[in-house]
Amino acid sequence: MDEGSVVANLANDLGLDVKTLSKRKMRLDIISNKKYLEVNKDTGELYILEKMDREYLCSSKTATTCFIKMEITLENPVRIFNIEIEITDINDNSPQFRRDTIHLDVSESAPTGERFSLSNAVDPDTGTNSIKTYYLSESEQFDIEIQTGRDGSKFTDLILKKPLDREEQAVHNLILTAVDGGVPPRSGTASILVRVLDTNDNAPQFDKKNYTINLSENSPIGSLVVKLNATDLDEGSNSELEYTFSLYTSEKTQETFSLNSNTGEIRVKEMINYEDFRIYEMEIIAKDKGVNSLSGQCKVTILVTDMNDNHPEISIKSFHSPIKENAAVDTVIAVISVSDKDSGENGQVDIHISDQLPFALKESSDNYYELVVAEPLDREKVPEYDIAITVTDRGSPPLSDNETITLELLDVNDNVPRFPQTFYTIPVMENNAPGALLSSLTALDPDLHENQYLVYFIIEKDIANTSMSMLFSINPENGNLYALKTFDYEIEKEFLFHIEARDSGVPALSSNVTVHIIIKDQNDNTPHIVSPWRAHGSVVEEKIPRSTDKGTLIAKVIAIDKDSVQNSRITYQFLQNTDATLFSLDQYNGEIRTMRMFSYRDARHQRLVVIAKDNGEPALSATVTIKLSTVETALKAYSDMTEIPLEYDIFSDLNLYLVIGLGSVSFLLLITILVTVVLKCQKPKPSKAAPPCRNSVISERNSTIADSTLVSNDAYWYSLFLAETRKGKLVVRQPVPKGTRYIVSSIPRSTGLTETSDSAASTLQV
């Protein structure tokens, strides 16, 4: 019933005055249950407070009735009424099976009428609303029988009404339906899966009762004759078959053929000869492995057919091995005979070898053949040949035989040693250690033994009266090339020579290769400062007037480096500068110039330390110290540009003269001395050149400085600092190795005096 529905009027049923219910504090107490009901104190009506489920309130299936007990309590005077409310059932639950699928295993040999218990359905409703009956889906083999228990519940049994045959239908799918007695009725279903268990009720059967097989004689042992196949409709061990010969099969047949008991394969067990037996008969039994085993049988007839069963034969009468690889064409290597015991076409034999081989077969007489060389041989390509000789008769099918002979070739010295390269360029860093390994020059010779053993030589060649074998050495066994001395890039830059590889054959063969040794430069030469020239130690003293203008060239530092490329590039830097605002140094040409004019605050003595550093790794350097003294009057300083150390040095006296000249103002006397020295050093010529002199050239210079060019013996050019004289510029050649002479050239100036400008450039030798 819905919530709010009136169940009864307690005031009328209990004879109570409705008007006094509230005053008497009427209340409803439900015992042992949730409060599903309530009393209206104004009307005395008992109504439903919450919907009730009979199956929940009275879960016991044994109870046919369901009650709710309650008490009505009134005060003034106190009265208590006991009330029972009966809950009547409605059909609100469907029947339900405990399992949706019921599995049954039934033997196919089960007798008709055998019963199988099924789990029953459950319906929480009672009375007529509970399960009333069961229904089974349509089946020819099964039916159900409904029974009633003591408590009135319905259950059913599955009954076999017709024999089962697993081979026809192995599984039966049935549907069981339970229906209750409510209005309208409700139902529930479950699937019944009946699996029919196999029994050994089927005998094995062969595909055919009689088999006739044609078999060629001399069939290989183990070859398949026939595979028999029997089937058994049963399953499991009842369908597993075993094949055997029957007692009616002869022992000769069983010795000639084998029968696989598991697969039914009949194979050749012994050689079959048509001339011995032409027909073999056998009876095969197939028996299953069931408890009560059943069997089936068939008859097999084997007809042996005649064939070409004699193979041709090969006989090697003569064979020469090894032979030299330079054997001439048509040289006989072997003599071969062939034969076949058959007759007619079966006895006619054809012989051949592979067309890829450099050999040929020539018939010499009946059934005799010669194996000869057909093409030139080369052991380095193929050291030996496996010659397969095949003979085939003309039978049907043809039979063949083959024989393989191995021909070895002896080596002949017919290959020249070969270097991997025709030209080797080997870079060698200078200052190498004597005996250092430069490279390994290995040649290859595909010949064998002594024809393969190589010896290496350096082909003699003199360079500057020095034999190449004094500079280099080669290991005659492995071709390792060694340096016998330490090389200096500044003296020797490259070597070009040949190396020969010669084998030990007769006659010996050889080849050579060109080797180009390139000496690589190392930064092993320190820069050498050639200007300004230093009379003693590394300190140069110069005097300049204090009135020198800004940008005036004070001095020029020139250094040379015997190394090459990067190692000879020189840069100049101040290592020490008394006044950084007074002088500047060009890092590339070494010119020292004034950055401003001298002031009264500037010190009279300035100390400049210049470092000349090359571009090698690591860098090498040289330094020069220049002491500058300022004088109030413009004095002409004396300086030399390039001096060759001689037995005595006049520049120390010159400096003394300069000091005396400055002190005594004897300028004319100093000029006289300088002219005298120049005249002594000049070589008398019609062109008024200076006479020879052992001393170095000294020229008076003014404040103007010029550049000239120094040519070294190794064809490199360097910029040199030279003093410009009244007569012209001086060009000095770079000092050359000991034993040679210095060349000094005088180049006339365009504005020079008549005595020098009118004459050609002269040369002074010191």
PDB file of C-alpha atoms in Angstrom, residues 9 12 109 124 132 134 186 188 233 236 280 283 297 320 347 358 446 483 512 558 590-591 636 639 649 654 707 754:
ATOM      1  CA  ASN A   9      -9.790   3.707  12.586  1.00  0.00           C
ATOM      2  CA  ASN A  12     -13.945   3.423  16.378  1.00  0.00           C
ATOM      3  CA  SER A 109      25.520 -45.491 -22.950  1.00  0.00           C
ATOM      4  CA  PRO A 124      10.538 -15.258  -2.036  1.00  0.00           C
ATOM      5  CA  LYS A 132       3.935 -23.419  -9.345  1.00  0.00           C
ATOM      6  CA  TYR A 134       8.600 -25.926 -14.504  1.00  0.00           C
ATOM      7  CA  ARG A 186       6.295 -14.383 -13.168  1.00  0.00           C
ATOM      8  CA  GLY A 188      12.834 -17.325 -14.399  1.00  0.00           C
ATOM      9  CA  LEU A 233      34.201 -41.766 -34.685  1.00  0.00           C
ATOM     10  CA  GLY A 236      39.865 -39.792 -26.588  1.00  0.00           C
ATOM     11  CA  TYR A 280      53.626 -58.478 -52.199  1.00  0.00           C
ATOM     12  CA  GLU A 283      46.564 -57.445 -44.497  1.00  0.00           C
ATOM     13  CA  GLN A 297      41.156 -54.287 -41.507  1.00  0.00           C
ATOM     14  CA  HIS A 320      98.602 -36.447 -62.426  1.00  0.00           C
ATOM     15  CA  GLY A 347      73.889 -49.481 -70.974  1.00  0.00           C
ATOM     16  CA  PRO A 358      89.085 -24.820 -67.597  1.00  0.00           C
ATOM     17  CA  PRO A 446     100.200 -13.442 -54.355  1.00  0.00           C
ATOM     18  CA  ALA A 483     115.379   7.916 -40.300  1.00  0.00           C
ATOM     19  CA  ASN A 512     109.515   0.017 -56.916  1.00  0.00           C
ATOM     20  CA  ILE A 558     113.990  44.364 -36.476  1.00  0.00           C
ATOM     21  CA  GLY A 590     108.799  47.441 -34.790  1.00  0.00           C
ATOM     22  CA  GLU A 591     108.884  51.211 -35.301  1.00  0.00           C
ATOM     23  CA  LYS A 636     123.794  63.877 -34.697  1.00  0.00           C
ATOM     24  CA  SER A 639     124.622  54.291 -34.923  1.00  0.00           C
ATOM     25  CA  ASP A 649     135.184  46.345 -32.309  1.00  0.00           C
ATOM     26  CA  LEU A 654     133.046  55.487 -31.632  1.00  0.00           C
ATOM     27  CA  ASP A 707     113.512  50.695 -44.574  1.00  0.00           C
ATOM     28  CA  THR A 754     127.015  64.069 -57.244  1.00  0.00           C
TER      29      THR A 754
END
